[in-house]
Coordinates of C-alpha atoms and ligand atoms in Angstrom, one line a residue:
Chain A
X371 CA -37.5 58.8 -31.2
X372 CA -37.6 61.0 -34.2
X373 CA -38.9 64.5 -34.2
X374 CA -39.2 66.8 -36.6
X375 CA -39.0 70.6 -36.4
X376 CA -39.3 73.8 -38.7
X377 CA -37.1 76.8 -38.3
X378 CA -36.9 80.0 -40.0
X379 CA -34.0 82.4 -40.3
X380 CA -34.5 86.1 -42.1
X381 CA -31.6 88.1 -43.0
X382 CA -30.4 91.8 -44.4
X383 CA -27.1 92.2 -45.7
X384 CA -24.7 94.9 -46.6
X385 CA -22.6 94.6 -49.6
X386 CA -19.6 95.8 -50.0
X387 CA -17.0 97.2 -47.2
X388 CA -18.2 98.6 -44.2
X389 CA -17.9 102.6 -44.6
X390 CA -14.5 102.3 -46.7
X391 CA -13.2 103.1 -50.0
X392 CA -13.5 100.3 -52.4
X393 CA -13.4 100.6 -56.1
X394 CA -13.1 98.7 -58.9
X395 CA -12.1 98.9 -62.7
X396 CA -12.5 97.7 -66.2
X397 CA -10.9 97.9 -69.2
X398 CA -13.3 98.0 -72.6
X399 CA -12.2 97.2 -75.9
X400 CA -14.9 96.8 -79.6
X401 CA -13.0 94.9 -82.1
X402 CA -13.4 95.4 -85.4
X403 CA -15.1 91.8 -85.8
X404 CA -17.6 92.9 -83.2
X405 CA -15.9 90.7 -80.7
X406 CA -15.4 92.6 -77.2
X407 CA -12.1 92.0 -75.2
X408 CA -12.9 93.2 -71.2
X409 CA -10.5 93.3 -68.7
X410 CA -11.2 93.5 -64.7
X411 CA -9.4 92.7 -61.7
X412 CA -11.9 90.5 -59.9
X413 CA -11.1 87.0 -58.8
X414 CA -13.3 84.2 -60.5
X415 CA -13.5 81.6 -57.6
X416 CA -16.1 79.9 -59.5
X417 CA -19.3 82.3 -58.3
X418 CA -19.0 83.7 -61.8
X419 CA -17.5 87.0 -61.6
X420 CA -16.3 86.5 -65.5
X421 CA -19.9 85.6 -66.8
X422 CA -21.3 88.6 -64.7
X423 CA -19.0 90.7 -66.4
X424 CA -19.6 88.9 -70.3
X425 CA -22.9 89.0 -69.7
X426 CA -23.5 93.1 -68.3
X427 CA -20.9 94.2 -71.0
X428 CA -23.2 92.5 -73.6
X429 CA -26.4 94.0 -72.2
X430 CA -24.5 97.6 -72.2
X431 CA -23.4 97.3 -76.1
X432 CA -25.9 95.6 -77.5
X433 CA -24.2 92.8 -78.0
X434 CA -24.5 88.6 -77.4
X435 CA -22.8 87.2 -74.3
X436 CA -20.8 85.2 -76.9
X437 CA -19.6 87.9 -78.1
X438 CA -17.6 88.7 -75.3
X439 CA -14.2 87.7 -74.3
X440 CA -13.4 88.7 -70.2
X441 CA -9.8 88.3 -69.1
X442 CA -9.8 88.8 -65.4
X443 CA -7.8 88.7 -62.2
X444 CA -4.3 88.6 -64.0
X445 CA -2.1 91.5 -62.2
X446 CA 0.3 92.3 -64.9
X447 CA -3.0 93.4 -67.5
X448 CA -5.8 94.2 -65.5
X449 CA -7.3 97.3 -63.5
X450 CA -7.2 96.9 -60.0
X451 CA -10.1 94.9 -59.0
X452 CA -10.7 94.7 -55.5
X453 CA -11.2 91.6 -52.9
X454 CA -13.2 88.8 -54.2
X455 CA -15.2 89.3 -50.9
X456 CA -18.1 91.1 -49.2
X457 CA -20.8 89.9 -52.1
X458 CA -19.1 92.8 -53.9
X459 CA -17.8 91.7 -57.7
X460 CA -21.3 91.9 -58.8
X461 CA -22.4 95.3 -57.6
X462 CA -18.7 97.0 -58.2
X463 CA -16.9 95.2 -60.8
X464 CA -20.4 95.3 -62.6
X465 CA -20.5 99.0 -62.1
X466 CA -17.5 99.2 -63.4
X467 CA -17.7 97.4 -66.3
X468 CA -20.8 99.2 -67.4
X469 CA -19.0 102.2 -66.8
X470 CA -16.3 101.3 -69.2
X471 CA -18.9 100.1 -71.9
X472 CA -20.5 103.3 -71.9
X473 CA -17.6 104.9 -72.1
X474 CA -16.7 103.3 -75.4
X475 CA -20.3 103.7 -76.3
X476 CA -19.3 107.6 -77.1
X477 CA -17.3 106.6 -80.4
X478 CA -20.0 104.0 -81.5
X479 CA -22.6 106.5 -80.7
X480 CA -21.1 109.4 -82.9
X481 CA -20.3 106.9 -85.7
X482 CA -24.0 105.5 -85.6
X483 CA -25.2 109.1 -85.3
X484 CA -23.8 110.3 -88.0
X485 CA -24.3 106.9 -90.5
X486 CA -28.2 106.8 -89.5
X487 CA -28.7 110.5 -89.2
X488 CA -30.3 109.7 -85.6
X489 CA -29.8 111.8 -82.6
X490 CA -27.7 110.0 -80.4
X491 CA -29.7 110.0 -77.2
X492 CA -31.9 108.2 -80.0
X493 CA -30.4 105.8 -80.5
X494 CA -30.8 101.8 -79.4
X495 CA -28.3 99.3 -79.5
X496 CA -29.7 95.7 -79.2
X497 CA -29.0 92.5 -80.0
X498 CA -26.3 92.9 -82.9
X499 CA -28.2 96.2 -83.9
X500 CA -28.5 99.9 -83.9
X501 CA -31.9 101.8 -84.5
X502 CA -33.5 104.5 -83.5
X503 CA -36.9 104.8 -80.9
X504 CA -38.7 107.4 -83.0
X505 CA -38.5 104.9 -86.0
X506 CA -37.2 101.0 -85.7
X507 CA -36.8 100.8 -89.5
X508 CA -34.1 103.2 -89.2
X509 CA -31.4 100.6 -88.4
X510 CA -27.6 99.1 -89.4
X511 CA -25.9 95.7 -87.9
X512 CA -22.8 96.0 -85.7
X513 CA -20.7 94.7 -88.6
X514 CA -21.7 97.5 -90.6
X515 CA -21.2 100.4 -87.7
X516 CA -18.1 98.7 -86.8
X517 CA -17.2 99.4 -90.8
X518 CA -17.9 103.1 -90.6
X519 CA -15.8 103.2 -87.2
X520 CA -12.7 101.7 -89.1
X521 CA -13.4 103.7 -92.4
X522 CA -13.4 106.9 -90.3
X523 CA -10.2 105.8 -88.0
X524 CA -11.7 105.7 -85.1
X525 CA -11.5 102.9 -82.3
X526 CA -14.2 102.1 -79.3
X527 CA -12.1 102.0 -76.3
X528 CA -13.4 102.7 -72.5
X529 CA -11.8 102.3 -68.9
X530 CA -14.0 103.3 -66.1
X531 CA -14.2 102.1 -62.2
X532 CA -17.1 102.0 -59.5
X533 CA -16.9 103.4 -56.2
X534 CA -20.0 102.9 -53.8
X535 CA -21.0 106.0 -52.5
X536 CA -20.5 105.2 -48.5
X537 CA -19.1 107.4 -45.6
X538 CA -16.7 106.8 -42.8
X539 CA -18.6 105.6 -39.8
X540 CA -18.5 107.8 -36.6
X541 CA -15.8 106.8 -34.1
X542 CA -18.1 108.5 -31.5
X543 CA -21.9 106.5 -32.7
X544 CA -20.9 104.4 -35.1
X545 CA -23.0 106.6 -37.0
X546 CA -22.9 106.9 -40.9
X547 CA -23.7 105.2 -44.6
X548 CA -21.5 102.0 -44.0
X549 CA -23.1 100.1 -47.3
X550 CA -25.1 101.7 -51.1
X551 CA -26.7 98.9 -50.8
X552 CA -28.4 95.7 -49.0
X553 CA -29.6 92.4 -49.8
X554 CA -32.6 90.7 -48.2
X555 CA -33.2 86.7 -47.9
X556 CA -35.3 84.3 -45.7
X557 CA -34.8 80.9 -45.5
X558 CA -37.1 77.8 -44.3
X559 CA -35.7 75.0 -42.8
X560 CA -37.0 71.5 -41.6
X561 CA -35.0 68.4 -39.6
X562 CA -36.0 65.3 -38.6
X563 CA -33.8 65.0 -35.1
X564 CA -32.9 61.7 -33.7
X565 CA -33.1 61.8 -30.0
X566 CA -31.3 58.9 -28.6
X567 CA -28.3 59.1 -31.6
X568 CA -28.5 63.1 -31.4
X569 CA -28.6 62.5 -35.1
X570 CA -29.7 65.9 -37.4
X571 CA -31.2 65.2 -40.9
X572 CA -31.4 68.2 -43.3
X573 CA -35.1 67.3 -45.1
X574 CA -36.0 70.5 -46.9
X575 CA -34.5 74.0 -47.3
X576 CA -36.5 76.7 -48.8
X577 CA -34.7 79.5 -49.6
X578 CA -35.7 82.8 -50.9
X579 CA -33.2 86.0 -52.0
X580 CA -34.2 89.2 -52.9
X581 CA -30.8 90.0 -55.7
X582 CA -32.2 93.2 -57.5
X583 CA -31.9 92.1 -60.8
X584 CA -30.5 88.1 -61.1
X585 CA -27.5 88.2 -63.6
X586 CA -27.8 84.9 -64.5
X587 CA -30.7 82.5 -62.7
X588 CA -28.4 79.5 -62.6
X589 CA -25.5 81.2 -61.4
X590 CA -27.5 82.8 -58.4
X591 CA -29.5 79.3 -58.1
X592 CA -25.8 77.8 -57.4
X593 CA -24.9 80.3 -54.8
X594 CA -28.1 79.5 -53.1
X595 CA -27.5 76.1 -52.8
X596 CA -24.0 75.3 -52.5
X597 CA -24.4 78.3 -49.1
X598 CA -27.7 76.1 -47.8
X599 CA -25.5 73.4 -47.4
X600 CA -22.4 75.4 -45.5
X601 CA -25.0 77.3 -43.2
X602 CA -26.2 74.5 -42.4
X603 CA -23.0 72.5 -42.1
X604 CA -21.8 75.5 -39.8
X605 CA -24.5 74.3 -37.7
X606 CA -24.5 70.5 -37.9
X607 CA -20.9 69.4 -38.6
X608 CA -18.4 72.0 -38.9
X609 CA -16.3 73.6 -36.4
X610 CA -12.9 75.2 -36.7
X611 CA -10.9 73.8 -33.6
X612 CA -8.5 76.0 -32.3
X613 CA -6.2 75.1 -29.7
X614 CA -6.4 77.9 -27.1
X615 CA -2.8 78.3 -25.7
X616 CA -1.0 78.0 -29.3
X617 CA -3.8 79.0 -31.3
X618 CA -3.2 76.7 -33.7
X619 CA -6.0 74.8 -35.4
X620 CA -6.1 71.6 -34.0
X621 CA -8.5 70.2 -37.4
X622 CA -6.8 71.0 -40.7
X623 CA -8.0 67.8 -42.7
X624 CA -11.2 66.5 -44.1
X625 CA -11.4 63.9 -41.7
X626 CA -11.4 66.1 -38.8
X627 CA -13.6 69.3 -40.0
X628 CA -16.6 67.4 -41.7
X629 CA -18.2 68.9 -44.2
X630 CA -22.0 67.6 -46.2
X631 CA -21.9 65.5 -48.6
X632 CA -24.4 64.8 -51.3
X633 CA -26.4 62.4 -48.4
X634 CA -26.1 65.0 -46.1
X635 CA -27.3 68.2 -47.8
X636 CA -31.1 69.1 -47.8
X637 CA -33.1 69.3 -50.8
X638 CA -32.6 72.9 -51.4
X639 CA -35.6 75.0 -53.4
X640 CA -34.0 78.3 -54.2
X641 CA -36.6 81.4 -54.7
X642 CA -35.0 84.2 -56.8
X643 CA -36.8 87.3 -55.9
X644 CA -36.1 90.3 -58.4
X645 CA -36.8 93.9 -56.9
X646 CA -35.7 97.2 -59.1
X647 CA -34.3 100.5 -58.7
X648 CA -31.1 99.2 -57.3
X649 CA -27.6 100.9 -57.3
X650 CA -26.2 97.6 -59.0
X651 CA -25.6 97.4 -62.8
X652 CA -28.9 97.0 -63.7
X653 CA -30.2 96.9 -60.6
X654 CA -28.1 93.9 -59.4
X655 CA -27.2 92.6 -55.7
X656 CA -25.0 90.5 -54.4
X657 CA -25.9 87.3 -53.5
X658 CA -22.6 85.3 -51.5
X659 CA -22.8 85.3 -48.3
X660 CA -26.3 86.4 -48.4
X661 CA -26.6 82.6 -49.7
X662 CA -25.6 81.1 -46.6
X663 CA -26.2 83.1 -43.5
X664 CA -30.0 82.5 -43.1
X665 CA -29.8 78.9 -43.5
X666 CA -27.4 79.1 -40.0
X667 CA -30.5 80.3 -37.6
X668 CA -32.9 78.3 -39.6
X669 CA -31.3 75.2 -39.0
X670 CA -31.1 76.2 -35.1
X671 CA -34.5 77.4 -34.9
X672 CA -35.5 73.8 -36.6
X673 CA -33.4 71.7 -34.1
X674 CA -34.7 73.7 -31.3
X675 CA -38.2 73.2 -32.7
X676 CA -37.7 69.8 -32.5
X677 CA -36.7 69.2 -29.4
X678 CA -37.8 71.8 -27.2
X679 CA -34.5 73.1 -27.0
X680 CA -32.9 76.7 -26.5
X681 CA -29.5 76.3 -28.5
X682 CA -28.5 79.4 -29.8
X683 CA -24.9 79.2 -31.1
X684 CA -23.1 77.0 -33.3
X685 CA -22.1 74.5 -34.4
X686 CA -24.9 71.7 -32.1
X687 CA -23.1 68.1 -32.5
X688 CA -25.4 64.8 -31.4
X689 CA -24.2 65.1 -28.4
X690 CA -25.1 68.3 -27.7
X691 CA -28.2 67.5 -28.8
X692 CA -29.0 64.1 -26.5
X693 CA -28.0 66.2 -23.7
X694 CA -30.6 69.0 -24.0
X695 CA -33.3 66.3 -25.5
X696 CA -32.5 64.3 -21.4
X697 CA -32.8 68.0 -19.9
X698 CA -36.1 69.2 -21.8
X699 CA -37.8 65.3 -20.5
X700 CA -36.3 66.2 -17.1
X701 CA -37.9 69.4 -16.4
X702 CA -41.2 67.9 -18.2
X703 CA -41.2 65.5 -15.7
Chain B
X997 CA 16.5 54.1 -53.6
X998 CA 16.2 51.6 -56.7
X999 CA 13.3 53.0 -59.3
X1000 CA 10.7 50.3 -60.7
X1001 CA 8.9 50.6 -63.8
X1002 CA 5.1 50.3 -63.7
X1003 CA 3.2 49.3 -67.2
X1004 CA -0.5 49.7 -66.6
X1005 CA -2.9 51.3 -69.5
X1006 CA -3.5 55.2 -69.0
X1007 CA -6.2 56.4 -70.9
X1008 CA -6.3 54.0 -73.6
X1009 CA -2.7 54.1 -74.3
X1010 CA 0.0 51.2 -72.7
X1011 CA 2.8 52.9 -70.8
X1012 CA 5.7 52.2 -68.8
X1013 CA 6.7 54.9 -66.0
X1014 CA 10.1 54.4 -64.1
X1015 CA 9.7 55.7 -61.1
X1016 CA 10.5 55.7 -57.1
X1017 CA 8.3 52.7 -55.3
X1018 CA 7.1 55.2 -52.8
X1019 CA 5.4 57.2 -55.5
X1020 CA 2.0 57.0 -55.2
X1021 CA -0.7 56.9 -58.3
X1022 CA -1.8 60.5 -57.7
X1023 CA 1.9 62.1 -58.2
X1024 CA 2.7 59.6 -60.7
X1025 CA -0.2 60.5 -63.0
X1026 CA 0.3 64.6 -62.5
X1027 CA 4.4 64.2 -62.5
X1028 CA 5.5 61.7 -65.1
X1029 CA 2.6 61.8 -67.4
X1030 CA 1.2 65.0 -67.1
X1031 CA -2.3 64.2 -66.1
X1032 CA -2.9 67.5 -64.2
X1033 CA -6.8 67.2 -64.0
X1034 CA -6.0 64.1 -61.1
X1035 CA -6.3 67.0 -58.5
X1036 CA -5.3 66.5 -54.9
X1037 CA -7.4 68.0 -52.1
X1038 CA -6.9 66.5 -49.2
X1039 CA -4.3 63.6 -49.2
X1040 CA -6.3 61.5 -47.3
X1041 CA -9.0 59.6 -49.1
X1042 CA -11.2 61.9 -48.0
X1043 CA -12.4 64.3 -50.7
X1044 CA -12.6 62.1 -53.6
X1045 CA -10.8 65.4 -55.7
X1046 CA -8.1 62.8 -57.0
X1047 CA -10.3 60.2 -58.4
X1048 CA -9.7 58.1 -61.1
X1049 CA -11.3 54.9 -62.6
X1050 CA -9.6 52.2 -61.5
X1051 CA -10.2 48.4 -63.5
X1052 CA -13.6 50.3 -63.9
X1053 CA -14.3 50.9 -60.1
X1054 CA -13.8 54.9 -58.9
X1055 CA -10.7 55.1 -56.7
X1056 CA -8.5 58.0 -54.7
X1057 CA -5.2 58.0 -56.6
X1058 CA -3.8 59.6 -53.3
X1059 CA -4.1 56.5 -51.4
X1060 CA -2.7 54.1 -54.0
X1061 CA 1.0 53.3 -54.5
X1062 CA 2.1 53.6 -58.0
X1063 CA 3.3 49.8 -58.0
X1064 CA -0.2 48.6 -57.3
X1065 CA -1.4 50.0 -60.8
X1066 CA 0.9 47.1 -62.9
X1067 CA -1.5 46.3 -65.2
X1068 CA -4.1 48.2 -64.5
X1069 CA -6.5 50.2 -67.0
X1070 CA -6.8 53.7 -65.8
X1071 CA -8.6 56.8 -67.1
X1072 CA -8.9 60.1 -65.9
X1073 CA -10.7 63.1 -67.1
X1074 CA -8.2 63.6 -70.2
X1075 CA -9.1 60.0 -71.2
X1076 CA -12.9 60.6 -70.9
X1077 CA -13.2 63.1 -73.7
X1078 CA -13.9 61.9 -77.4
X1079 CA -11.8 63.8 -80.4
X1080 CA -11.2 66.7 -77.9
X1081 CA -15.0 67.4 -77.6
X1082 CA -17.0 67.0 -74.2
X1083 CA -18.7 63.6 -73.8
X1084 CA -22.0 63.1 -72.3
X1085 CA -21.1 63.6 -69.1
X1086 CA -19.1 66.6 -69.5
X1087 CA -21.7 68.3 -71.5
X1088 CA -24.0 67.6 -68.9
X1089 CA -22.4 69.0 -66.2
X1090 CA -21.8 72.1 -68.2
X1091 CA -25.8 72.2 -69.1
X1092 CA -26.9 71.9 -65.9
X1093 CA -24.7 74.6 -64.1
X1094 CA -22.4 71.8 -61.9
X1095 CA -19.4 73.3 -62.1
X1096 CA -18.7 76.5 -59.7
X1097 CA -14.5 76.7 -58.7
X1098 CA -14.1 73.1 -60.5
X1099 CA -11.5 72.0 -58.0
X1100 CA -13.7 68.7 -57.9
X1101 CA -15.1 68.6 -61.1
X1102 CA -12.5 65.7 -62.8
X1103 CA -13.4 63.5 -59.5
X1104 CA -16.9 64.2 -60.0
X1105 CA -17.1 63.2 -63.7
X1106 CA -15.1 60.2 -63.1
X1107 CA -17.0 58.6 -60.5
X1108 CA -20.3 59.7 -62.6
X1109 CA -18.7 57.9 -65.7
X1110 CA -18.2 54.7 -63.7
X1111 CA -21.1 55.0 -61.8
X1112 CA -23.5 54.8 -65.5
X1113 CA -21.1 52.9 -66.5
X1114 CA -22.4 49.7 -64.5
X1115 CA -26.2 51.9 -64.2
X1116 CA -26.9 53.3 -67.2
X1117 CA -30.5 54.9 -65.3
X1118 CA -29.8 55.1 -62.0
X1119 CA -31.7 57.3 -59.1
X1120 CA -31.5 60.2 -57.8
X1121 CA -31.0 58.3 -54.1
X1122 CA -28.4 56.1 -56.2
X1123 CA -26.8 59.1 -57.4
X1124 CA -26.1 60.6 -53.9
X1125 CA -25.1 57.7 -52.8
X1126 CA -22.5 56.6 -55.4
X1127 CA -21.2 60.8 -55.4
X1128 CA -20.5 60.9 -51.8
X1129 CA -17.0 60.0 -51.6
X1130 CA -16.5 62.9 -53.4
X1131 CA -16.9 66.0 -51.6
X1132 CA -17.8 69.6 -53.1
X1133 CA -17.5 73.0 -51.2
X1134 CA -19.3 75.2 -53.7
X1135 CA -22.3 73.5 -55.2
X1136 CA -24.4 71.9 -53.0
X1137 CA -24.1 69.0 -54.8
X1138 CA -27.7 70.1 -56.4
X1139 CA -26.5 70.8 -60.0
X1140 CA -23.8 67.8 -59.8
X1141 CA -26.9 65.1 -58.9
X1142 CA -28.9 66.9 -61.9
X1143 CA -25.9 66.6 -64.3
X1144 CA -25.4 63.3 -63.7
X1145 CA -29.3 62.3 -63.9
X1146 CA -29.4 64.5 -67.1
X1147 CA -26.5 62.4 -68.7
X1148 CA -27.6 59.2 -67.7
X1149 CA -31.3 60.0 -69.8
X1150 CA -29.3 61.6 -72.7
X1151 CA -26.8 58.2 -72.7
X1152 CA -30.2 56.5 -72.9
X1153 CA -31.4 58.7 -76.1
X1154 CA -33.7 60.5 -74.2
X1155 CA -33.5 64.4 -74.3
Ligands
FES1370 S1 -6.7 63.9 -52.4 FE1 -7.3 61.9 -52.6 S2 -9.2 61.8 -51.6 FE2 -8.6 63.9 -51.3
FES1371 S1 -17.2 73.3 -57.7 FE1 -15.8 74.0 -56.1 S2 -15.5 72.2 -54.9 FE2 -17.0 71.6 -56.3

């Protein structure tokens, strides 16, 4: 028989480490040719730490993302960077990177000061451009500030580094500021459970994340998605088998730890919720794990909702699952 | 042990590769000719990372033995390219957000390319089914079925 069943899984998240130090760093550099070399330590793994850090360094300078040139994670040039871990790269190498913009900001600033004869705290640079809020007609390109910086010998250069303001816990409570900040997410899960193959399909996810500000909708759809389909393998298909006396893991191949494939994963509808006043760069959050870790009790929630079932840990394979389906008909009667 | 030479078409170009008869197609391609997007995953047909399109039909280099390519037409990503730019379905997958670490990206784009290659407007449920050999850990496979969808429209002279 096939049954189907709805679960729902709600999550909060710190990001970041737990009550520890843990910086990052960026090196800024304005080119004469209005191209911007950046420089950070974080580890791209394909989240998009480098088009985070293109894209906040362009929003910081006023500049287009193409305008920006991010060499990252290579030890003997960049700043120390941190783990690529803990949903952090966004909310600290961010941080940082705005931190080193506006730090080379102070050269362009004076330069455009003096060329427009605009207060600096005047001044807005946008898109290529340089005006001032009391009157947008008073305005010069990047090209031409970046002229007046070279004619007057002066060069826009900024290092700066994030550190999230967080305190040691207590070793007595556990008591104390362990993350700046949190990220919020609910997912919505439905199966359709086989009950005399034990057999889980993944129908819908819906999944919603509350990021502060998205840094890139495509990039934060991507997380979303690609961690629906590990939560919910954690549940269906994956588990790590370790051999207790050696402690070895007794599954280190593909054909042994199965993860989803494209038949396997549900059709995923990622909700990107923005919320403001964050303590990311401009307002981001991190969204990594976040990504994944409601889809894990949704999908249990759904399979129990199916079935009648009480499973509460992970991961439920089909036999699992014929065995408490025989149980819940048993004490039915 | 005594080499043999294998002549088999690589990317549009006849070669002939002396090499040990135990090699197998994946190490051949990355060692001898340099073909470093053939990417090995998992060594066991499994993952669909070392891909290439064999005679026209998708296959994991890992599990084939050098000697059976004699004669065989083979491309891999470097061959899929046209003057150095992106073809169709590269560009798509870059449009549509597909690519996250890109460990499985060359496999991917091969098995799409054979895939619309034989169905030029294939569904979505035909899409799954012909990219599931080839696993992805990042993705979801969400923006990967997209890409491949959005390529086989633009191939058509849609969009
Ligand atoms: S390396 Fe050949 S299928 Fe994984
Ligand atoms: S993009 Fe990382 S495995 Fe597919």
């Amino acid at each position: 028989m096939k049954r189907r069943g709805t679960g729902v899984g709600c999550m909060f998240y710190g990001v970041g480490n737990t009550g520890l130090p843990n910086p990052a760093a960026a090196f800024v550099q304005v080119l004469p040719d209005t191209s911007v070399h950046v420089t950070v330590g974080a580890a791209d793994i394909g989240q998009g730490s480098s088009t985070m850090a293109a894209s906040v360094a362009a929003e910081t300078l006023g500049l287009n993302y193409e305008d920006i040139h991010v060499v990252w994670a290579d030890t003997m040039y960049a700043p120390e960077g941190g783990a690529t871990s803990a949903s952090r790269q966004t909310f600290i190498t961010g941080n940082a990177v705005k931190n080193a913009c506006q730090t080379a900001m102070g050269e362009l600033k004076r330069t455009a000061s003096e060329e427009l004869n605009v207060p600096e705290e005047d001044l807005v640079f946008r898109k290529r451009e340089i005006y001032s809020n009391k009157d947008a007609s008073v305005r010069m390109t990047y090209p031409e500030l970046m002229a007046a910086m070279g004619k007057k010998g002066r060069l826009a250069v900024g290092a700066g580094y994030y550190n999230p303001k967080t305190t040691y816990l207590s070793p007595v409570d556990m008591s104390g500021v362990p993350y700046e900040l949190y990220s919020y997410a609910t997912c919505i899960l439905e199966v359709e459970v086989d009950t005399d193959t034990g057999e889980v399909s993944l129908l819908k996810a819906v999944s919603a994340h509350d990021v502060g500000t998205p840094i890139g909708i495509k990039l934060v759809e991507g997380q979303i998605e690609g961690g629906t389909a590990m939560g919910t393998g954690f549940v269906i298909s994956e588990k790590i088998d370790v051999d207790p006396k050696t402690l070895a893991i007794k599954n280190p191949t593909l054909s042994k730890y199965i993860i989803e494939t494209s038949m396997d994963v549900p059709v995923v509808y990622p909700i990107v919720v923005s919320s403001e006043g964050e303590a990311g760069p401009f307002g981001a959050k991190g969204v990594g794990e976040p990504a994944l870790i409601p889809s894990i009790p949704a999908t249990i929630a759904a399979i129990n909702d199916a079935i009648g079932s009480s499973f509460t840990s992970t991961p439920i394979f089909p036999a699992d699952i014929v065995k408490a389906w025989k149980e819940q008909q048993k004490t039915q009667g | 042990m005594n080499k043999i030479t294998v002549h088999c078409t690589v990317n549009h170009k006849p070669v002939a590769v002396e090499i040990d008869p135990n090699k197998r197609l994946l190490d051949m391609l990355r060692e001898d000719l340099n073909l470093t997007s053939v990417k090995e995953g998992c060594s066991e047909g499994e993952c669909g990372a070392c891909t290439v399109i064999f005679n026209g039909e998708p296959v994991t280099s890992c599990c084939v033995l050098a000697g059976q390519a004699e004669g065989a037409d083979i491309i891999t990503l470097e061959g899929v390219s046209v003057d150095g730019k992106p073809d169709v379905v590269q560009q798509a997958f870059m449009d549509a957000g597909a690519v996250q670490c890109g460990f499985c990206t060359p496999g991917m784009i091969l098995t799409a390319e054979a895939l619309l290659a034989k169905n030029p407007a294939p569904t979505e449920e035909e899409v799954k089914q012909a990219m599931s050999g080839n696993l992805c850990r990042c993705t979801g496979y969400a923006k990967i079925v997209e890409a491949v969808l959005l390529a086989a429209e633009r191939a058509r002279g849609g969009v």
